[in-house]
Short mmCIF file of C-alpha atoms and ligand atoms in Angstrom, two decimals:
data_model
loop_
_atom_site.label_atom_id
_atom_site.label_comp_id
_atom_site.label_asym_id
_atom_site.label_seq_id
_atom_site.Cartn_x
_atom_site.Cartn_y
_atom_site.Cartn_z
CA MET A 12 0.44 -0.02 -0.04
CA SER A 13 1.77 4.27 -0.63
CA LYS A 14 1.82 5.95 2.01
CA GLN A 15 -0.10 8.83 2.71
CA ARG A 16 1.50 11.88 1.60
CA VAL A 17 1.90 14.95 4.73
CA LEU A 18 2.18 18.59 2.96
CA SER A 19 2.97 21.55 5.60
CA GLY A 20 4.97 25.15 5.07
CA VAL A 21 6.76 27.50 7.54
CA GLN A 22 6.80 31.45 6.39
CA PRO A 23 10.27 32.96 5.53
CA THR A 24 9.82 35.42 7.98
CA GLY A 25 13.58 36.29 9.15
CA ASN A 26 14.35 32.98 11.74
CA LEU A 27 13.05 30.39 13.49
CA HIS A 28 10.92 29.69 16.88
CA LEU A 29 10.81 27.76 19.21
CA GLY A 30 7.02 28.13 17.87
CA ASN A 31 7.96 27.18 14.52
CA TYR A 32 10.39 24.32 15.76
CA LEU A 33 7.93 22.56 19.06
CA GLY A 34 4.75 23.02 16.72
CA ALA A 35 5.22 22.01 13.55
CA ILE A 36 8.79 21.19 11.94
CA ARG A 37 9.82 18.68 15.08
CA ASN A 38 6.39 16.75 14.84
CA TRP A 39 7.48 17.20 10.67
CA VAL A 40 10.51 15.14 11.67
CA GLU A 41 9.02 13.14 13.47
CA ILE A 42 6.59 11.40 11.40
CA GLN A 43 8.57 11.85 8.30
CA GLN A 44 9.14 8.03 7.97
CA GLU A 45 5.89 6.55 8.17
CA TYR A 46 4.60 9.34 5.02
CA ASP A 47 5.48 10.62 1.65
CA ASN A 48 6.32 13.78 2.55
CA PHE A 49 5.99 17.92 0.90
CA PHE A 50 7.90 21.23 2.87
CA CYS A 51 7.55 24.66 0.87
CA VAL A 52 9.19 26.90 1.52
CA VAL A 53 6.24 29.65 1.12
CA ASP A 54 7.76 32.93 0.22
CA LEU A 55 4.93 33.78 -1.90
CA HIS A 56 2.87 34.15 1.73
CA ALA A 57 5.37 35.69 3.32
CA ILE A 58 5.22 39.04 0.99
CA THR A 59 1.64 39.71 1.91
CA VAL A 60 2.87 41.52 4.88
CA PRO A 61 4.85 44.32 3.95
CA HIS A 62 8.70 42.98 3.12
CA ASN A 63 12.31 43.59 2.48
CA PRO A 64 13.14 42.51 -1.17
CA LYS A 65 17.13 42.58 -0.04
CA GLU A 66 16.24 39.34 2.76
CA LEU A 67 13.48 37.50 0.74
CA ALA A 68 15.99 34.47 -1.44
CA ASP A 69 18.45 34.61 1.85
CA ASN A 70 15.56 33.98 4.36
CA THR A 71 14.01 31.45 1.74
CA LEU A 72 17.46 29.34 1.02
CA LYS A 73 18.46 29.82 5.53
CA MET A 74 14.70 27.98 6.08
CA GLY A 75 15.56 25.22 3.72
CA ALA A 76 18.63 24.73 5.65
CA LEU A 77 17.05 24.90 8.69
CA TYR A 78 14.36 22.41 7.52
CA LEU A 79 17.31 20.37 6.88
CA ALA A 80 19.32 20.98 10.19
CA CYS A 81 16.05 20.28 12.20
CA GLY A 82 16.31 16.72 10.56
CA ILE A 83 13.83 16.62 7.50
CA ASP A 84 15.03 13.18 5.35
CA LEU A 85 15.25 13.48 1.70
CA ASP A 86 15.27 9.91 1.37
CA CYS A 87 12.15 10.57 2.17
CA SER A 88 10.61 14.14 2.09
CA THR A 89 10.62 16.52 -1.01
CA ILE A 90 11.72 20.34 0.34
CA PHE A 91 10.48 23.20 -2.37
CA VAL A 92 10.09 26.35 -2.25
CA GLN A 93 6.49 27.59 -3.28
CA SER A 94 7.32 30.66 -5.54
CA HIS A 95 9.01 28.00 -8.08
CA VAL A 96 6.59 25.41 -7.94
CA LYS A 97 3.81 28.36 -10.55
CA ALA A 98 0.46 25.85 -10.50
CA HIS A 99 0.24 27.65 -6.45
CA SER A 100 -0.64 30.48 -7.93
CA GLU A 101 -2.48 29.26 -10.35
CA LEU A 102 -4.94 26.95 -8.78
CA THR A 103 -5.11 29.83 -6.12
CA TRP A 104 -6.84 32.35 -8.93
CA LEU A 105 -9.03 29.02 -9.99
CA LEU A 106 -10.44 28.64 -5.92
CA ASN A 107 -10.39 32.56 -5.31
CA CYS A 108 -12.73 32.59 -7.70
CA ILE A 109 -15.57 29.85 -6.40
CA THR A 110 -14.10 31.09 -2.32
CA PRO A 111 -16.79 33.43 -1.13
CA LEU A 112 -15.50 36.92 0.55
CA ASN A 113 -17.73 36.31 3.71
CA TRP A 114 -15.64 32.83 4.17
CA LEU A 115 -12.26 35.11 4.08
CA GLU A 116 -13.12 38.02 6.44
CA ARG A 117 -13.86 36.11 8.92
CA MET A 118 -10.34 34.16 9.33
CA ILE A 119 -9.00 35.10 13.15
CA GLN A 120 -5.58 35.79 11.89
CA PHE A 121 -6.97 37.94 9.32
CA LYS A 122 -8.07 40.05 11.57
CA GLU A 123 -5.16 39.93 13.92
CA LYS A 124 -2.74 41.11 11.32
CA ALA A 125 -5.32 43.31 9.41
CA VAL A 126 -5.29 45.68 12.67
CA LYS A 127 -1.49 45.62 12.79
CA GLN A 128 -1.87 46.62 9.23
CA GLY A 129 -4.41 49.98 9.50
CA GLU A 130 -4.48 51.23 6.54
CA ASN A 131 -2.24 49.39 4.35
CA VAL A 132 -3.83 46.45 4.50
CA SER A 133 -3.08 44.10 1.03
CA VAL A 134 -5.04 41.97 -0.61
CA GLY A 135 -2.60 39.31 -0.25
CA LEU A 136 -3.03 39.41 3.02
CA LEU A 137 -7.00 37.82 3.00
CA ASP A 138 -6.69 36.29 0.20
CA TYR A 139 -3.05 33.98 2.37
CA PRO A 140 -5.61 31.09 3.17
CA VAL A 141 -6.63 30.28 -0.05
CA LEU A 142 -3.09 30.45 -1.93
CA MET A 143 -2.13 28.45 1.54
CA ALA A 144 -5.56 25.65 0.73
CA ALA A 145 -4.07 25.72 -2.93
CA ASP A 146 -0.20 24.48 -1.26
CA ILE A 147 -2.46 21.36 0.11
CA LEU A 148 -4.75 20.56 -2.37
CA LEU A 149 -1.93 20.19 -4.63
CA TYR A 150 -0.41 17.64 -3.07
CA ASP A 151 -4.26 15.30 -2.59
CA ALA A 152 -2.24 15.71 0.77
CA ASP A 153 -3.78 13.35 3.40
CA LYS A 154 -1.93 15.52 6.71
CA VAL A 155 -0.99 18.59 7.24
CA PRO A 156 0.69 18.75 10.92
CA VAL A 157 1.17 22.51 11.91
CA GLY A 158 0.96 24.13 15.49
CA GLU A 159 -2.94 24.82 16.92
CA ASP A 160 -2.88 28.45 15.02
CA GLN A 161 -3.34 27.60 12.03
CA LYS A 162 -6.55 25.26 12.73
CA GLN A 163 -9.03 27.83 11.03
CA HIS A 164 -6.99 27.98 7.64
CA LEU A 165 -7.71 23.96 7.55
CA GLU A 166 -11.03 23.86 7.84
CA LEU A 167 -11.48 26.95 4.82
CA THR A 168 -9.48 24.78 2.96
CA ARG A 169 -11.94 21.28 2.81
CA ASP A 170 -14.78 23.81 2.84
CA ILE A 171 -13.09 25.01 -0.15
CA ALA A 172 -12.02 21.72 -1.75
CA VAL A 173 -15.57 20.05 -0.33
CA ARG A 174 -17.51 23.10 -2.90
CA ILE A 175 -14.83 22.65 -5.76
CA ASN A 176 -16.10 18.92 -5.47
CA ASP A 177 -19.60 19.40 -5.08
CA LYS A 178 -20.01 22.39 -8.02
CA PHE A 179 -17.08 20.26 -10.32
CA GLY A 180 -17.40 17.09 -9.34
CA LYS A 181 -19.10 13.42 -10.24
CA LYS A 182 -20.20 12.09 -6.62
CA LYS A 183 -17.63 8.81 -7.09
CA GLN A 184 -15.04 10.50 -7.66
CA PRO A 185 -14.32 14.04 -6.38
CA ILE A 186 -11.81 15.91 -8.12
CA LEU A 187 -10.10 16.99 -4.72
CA LYS A 188 -9.19 15.12 -1.87
CA LEU A 189 -10.09 16.85 1.54
CA PRO A 190 -7.38 16.99 4.13
CA GLU A 191 -7.11 15.82 7.72
CA PRO A 192 -5.13 18.47 10.19
CA MET A 193 -2.33 16.67 12.55
CA ILE A 194 -2.07 19.10 15.82
CA ARG A 195 -0.39 17.65 18.38
CA LYS A 196 -1.52 18.73 21.99
CA GLN A 197 1.99 19.32 23.69
CA GLY A 198 3.85 22.25 22.02
CA ALA A 199 0.43 23.34 19.37
CA ARG A 200 1.08 26.97 21.35
CA VAL A 201 4.26 27.92 22.20
CA MET A 202 3.76 30.70 23.83
CA SER A 203 5.60 34.24 24.36
CA LEU A 204 7.91 34.21 27.07
CA THR A 205 7.04 37.86 28.09
CA ASP A 206 3.12 37.57 28.27
CA GLY A 207 2.48 33.64 29.24
CA THR A 208 -1.15 35.00 27.65
CA LYS A 209 0.17 35.64 24.39
CA LYS A 210 1.67 32.98 21.42
CA MET A 211 5.37 33.32 20.64
CA SER A 212 5.46 35.38 17.48
CA LYS A 213 7.68 36.71 14.53
CA SER A 214 6.29 39.32 14.55
CA ASP A 215 5.99 40.10 18.04
CA PRO A 216 7.56 43.52 18.34
CA SER A 217 9.99 41.99 21.30
CA GLU A 218 12.92 40.06 20.32
CA LEU A 219 12.59 39.33 24.45
CA SER A 220 9.21 37.65 23.41
CA ARG A 221 10.30 34.51 21.49
CA ILE A 222 13.79 31.74 21.36
CA SER A 223 15.33 32.10 18.01
CA LEU A 224 16.49 28.38 16.61
CA LEU A 225 19.91 30.09 15.69
CA ASP A 226 20.43 31.94 19.04
CA SER A 227 23.55 31.43 20.82
CA PRO A 228 24.00 30.30 23.65
CA ASP A 229 23.64 34.22 25.44
CA GLU A 230 21.15 35.26 23.73
CA ILE A 231 18.88 32.40 25.06
CA LYS A 232 20.46 33.00 28.54
CA ARG A 233 19.32 36.10 28.73
CA LYS A 234 16.28 35.41 27.34
CA ILE A 235 15.13 33.04 29.85
CA LYS A 236 16.84 35.08 32.96
CA LYS A 237 14.78 38.48 31.67
CA CYS A 238 11.17 35.81 30.80
CA LYS A 239 8.02 36.36 32.34
CA THR A 240 7.48 34.20 35.66
CA ASP A 241 5.78 34.68 38.88
CA PRO A 242 6.60 34.86 42.57
CA VAL A 243 5.21 31.21 43.20
CA LYS A 244 7.98 28.59 44.21
CA GLY A 245 6.76 24.81 43.57
CA LEU A 246 6.27 24.62 39.91
CA THR A 247 3.24 23.11 38.04
CA PHE A 248 1.21 22.26 34.56
CA ASP A 249 -2.04 23.42 33.23
CA ASP A 250 -2.57 26.26 36.09
CA PRO A 251 -4.51 28.92 33.95
CA GLU A 252 -4.07 31.35 36.35
CA ARG A 253 -0.32 30.44 35.54
CA PRO A 254 -0.10 30.45 32.23
CA GLU A 255 4.21 31.54 32.19
CA CYS A 256 4.86 28.50 34.97
CA ASN A 257 2.57 26.07 32.17
CA ASN A 258 4.40 27.40 29.05
CA LEU A 259 7.74 26.96 30.38
CA LEU A 260 7.71 24.16 32.38
CA THR A 261 6.23 22.61 28.50
CA LEU A 262 9.26 23.93 27.26
CA TYR A 263 11.27 22.22 29.24
CA GLN A 264 9.40 18.84 28.85
CA LEU A 265 9.99 19.10 24.98
CA LEU A 266 13.71 20.35 24.68
CA SER A 267 14.24 18.31 27.42
CA GLY A 268 12.60 14.79 26.15
CA LYS A 269 11.09 13.86 29.27
CA THR A 270 7.87 12.77 30.16
CA LYS A 271 5.09 15.49 31.50
CA GLU A 272 4.42 13.68 34.26
CA ALA A 273 8.64 13.25 35.04
CA VAL A 274 8.82 17.17 34.85
CA ALA A 275 6.18 17.71 36.48
CA THR A 276 7.95 15.20 40.03
CA GLU A 277 11.50 17.22 39.38
CA CYS A 278 10.07 20.65 39.17
CA GLN A 279 7.27 20.89 42.42
CA ASP A 280 9.37 22.25 44.60
CA MET A 281 11.30 24.27 42.76
CA GLY A 282 11.67 27.94 42.49
CA TRP A 283 12.90 29.75 39.09
CA GLY A 284 16.34 30.25 40.62
CA GLN A 285 16.34 27.12 40.16
CA PHE A 286 14.65 26.18 36.91
CA LYS A 287 15.73 28.92 35.13
CA PRO A 288 19.08 27.83 34.40
CA LEU A 289 17.42 24.56 33.67
CA LEU A 290 15.68 25.50 31.59
CA THR A 291 18.52 27.87 30.05
CA GLU A 292 21.05 25.10 29.94
CA THR A 293 18.84 22.07 28.54
CA THR A 294 17.08 25.03 25.51
CA ILE A 295 21.21 25.26 24.51
CA GLU A 296 22.41 21.50 24.40
CA ALA A 297 18.21 20.48 21.95
CA LEU A 298 19.80 23.51 20.29
CA LYS A 299 23.15 22.90 18.99
CA PRO A 300 22.92 20.10 17.23
CA ILE A 301 20.40 22.68 14.77
CA GLN A 302 23.07 25.07 14.31
CA ASP A 303 25.72 23.12 13.66
CA LYS A 304 24.26 21.60 11.10
CA TYR A 305 22.95 24.51 9.77
CA GLN A 306 26.29 26.02 9.90
CA GLU A 307 27.34 23.32 7.38
CA ILE A 308 24.78 23.52 5.22
CA MET A 309 24.76 27.30 5.02
CA ASP A 310 28.71 27.09 4.16
CA ASN A 311 27.45 24.67 1.11
CA ARG A 312 25.23 27.11 -0.54
CA ASP A 313 25.86 25.24 -4.32
CA TYR A 314 24.38 21.96 -2.53
CA LEU A 315 21.33 23.84 -1.16
CA ASN A 316 20.71 25.43 -4.52
CA SER A 317 20.61 22.63 -6.73
CA LEU A 318 18.50 19.79 -3.50
CA LEU A 319 15.57 22.84 -4.06
CA LYS A 320 15.71 22.62 -7.69
CA ASP A 321 15.25 18.98 -7.71
CA GLY A 322 12.73 19.27 -5.12
CA ALA A 323 10.70 21.99 -7.00
CA ASP A 324 10.93 19.35 -9.98
CA GLN A 325 9.53 17.02 -8.00
CA ALA A 326 6.86 19.22 -6.60
CA ALA A 327 5.24 20.13 -10.01
CA GLU A 328 5.01 16.87 -11.02
CA VAL A 329 2.17 16.33 -8.35
CA ALA A 330 1.01 19.76 -8.37
CA ASN A 331 1.40 20.09 -12.08
CA ASN A 332 -1.13 17.10 -11.94
CA THR A 333 -3.47 18.14 -10.07
CA LEU A 334 -3.87 21.47 -11.18
CA SER A 335 -4.70 19.70 -14.92
CA ARG A 336 -7.35 18.28 -13.32
CA VAL A 337 -9.00 21.21 -11.61
CA GLN A 338 -8.27 23.55 -15.18
CA ASN A 339 -11.33 19.53 -16.66
CA ALA A 340 -13.35 20.14 -13.90
CA LEU A 341 -14.04 23.65 -14.67
CA GLY A 342 -13.99 23.43 -18.18
CA PHE A 343 -11.35 25.12 -19.51
CA LEU A 344 -10.47 24.55 -23.32
CA THR A 345 -7.26 22.63 -22.81
CA VAL A 346 -3.41 23.11 -25.00
CA ASP A 347 -4.15 19.77 -27.63
CA ASN A 348 -8.12 20.19 -28.36
P1 TYM B 420 4.04 30.27 9.97
O1 TYM B 420 5.73 30.52 9.80
O2 TYM B 420 3.31 31.80 10.65
O3 TYM B 420 4.49 28.95 10.87
C1 TYM B 420 4.82 27.88 10.41
C2 TYM B 420 4.46 26.96 10.97
O4 TYM B 420 4.59 27.20 13.14
C3 TYM B 420 3.15 26.45 13.79
N1 TYM B 420 2.81 28.05 14.83
C4 TYM B 420 3.13 27.80 15.94
N2 TYM B 420 2.76 26.59 16.69
C5 TYM B 420 3.63 25.96 18.54
N3 TYM B 420 3.29 27.65 18.90
C6 TYM B 420 3.06 29.24 18.15
N4 TYM B 420 3.18 29.79 18.72
C7 TYM B 420 3.28 28.64 16.46
N5 TYM B 420 3.43 30.21 15.44
C8 TYM B 420 3.71 29.42 14.56
C9 TYM B 420 2.19 27.39 12.64
O5 TYM B 420 1.15 26.66 13.19
C10 TYM B 420 3.33 26.91 11.53
O6 TYM B 420 2.49 25.16 11.80
N6 TYM B 420 0.21 29.33 7.01
C11 TYM B 420 1.65 28.69 7.32
C12 TYM B 420 2.07 28.39 6.49
C13 TYM B 420 1.18 27.82 5.45
C14 TYM B 420 1.79 26.59 5.36
C15 TYM B 420 0.50 26.39 4.13
C16 TYM B 420 1.45 25.43 6.35
C17 TYM B 420 1.51 28.37 3.75
N7 TYM B 420 0.92 26.87 3.52
C18 TYM B 420 0.20 25.02 3.69
C19 TYM B 420 0.31 24.60 6.22
C20 TYM B 420 0.24 23.78 5.77
C21 TYM B 420 1.91 29.39 8.62
O7 TYM B 420 1.47 30.25 10.12
O8 TYM B 420 3.26 29.97 8.80
#
């Protein structure tokens, strides 16, 4: 039996933080052997908010290097850049024309991001989830491993697929496959280091709010030293009055590889003065192999570029097939007609 297909992606906006890693990429790595995987660097999504053209190409390449450094295995996974496979933009247009506007206006992430953009909200930002739907549907993905914040976008993707199938497909022969979100309980929502009620995010203006995968040991030490805590002694999971405590314990649990029970017992009598150095050391140790591998890959950019090119060729083969299927169903004139 052939393996089920997985697709996921990250925007190449600067560095990856612990939320991206623990909520998404680490899970990709853990499950990849069981699936046939496509992981894309979603550069078209990165321009839906104002971006710096001088940095886009470099950030895209770095994200590809980070995927590999985190442990993506090319024997079972394909890594590629979204804009290198033209079918993503093309399918987005077709999906745009069948997606009701009010489905997009309801998206929580759009509303949150639009507030930050003020008068400059682009059509692209509103359309972001349709492009994401195209990313997923092009590969007939069965599973989409993401963090909790993407759940609504996944539901929209399914709604769009159902609409296309209902309007243009035959009952027994759906045009598009309905994907399932794959959201892990632990790490699905890593919170900010400066406010345990807010998600860790690339767009937070404060660097102190997040730990990036390429932060130096000194930066990690400084950020954890300054992170928000509370005056209570004894550390516990799942206390709604102590969001920072739950978040920091979860980080420790995931980065140390220990079970939740083991961490709960280990930390139940600890104060922050004892816990913070422990978390610092664990984080530095967990990130070191990724940082070393990243350096190695970035020292060999030609290899990285050629691998992304091969990835785009492989991805295009699958994506173009799906695009043709949708074009045919929608009634377009084909070249050989
Ligand atoms: P991006 O780059 O914003 O986030 C990439 C991944 O990181 C997860 N994530 C988090 N997980 C836990 N805690 C956090 N604080 C946290 N912050 C981010 C996100 O859920 C995501 O899995 N729209 C996508 C990119 C995308 C995509 C796709 C994903 C474009 N096309 C197709 C899957 C399939 C995004 O949020 O990127």
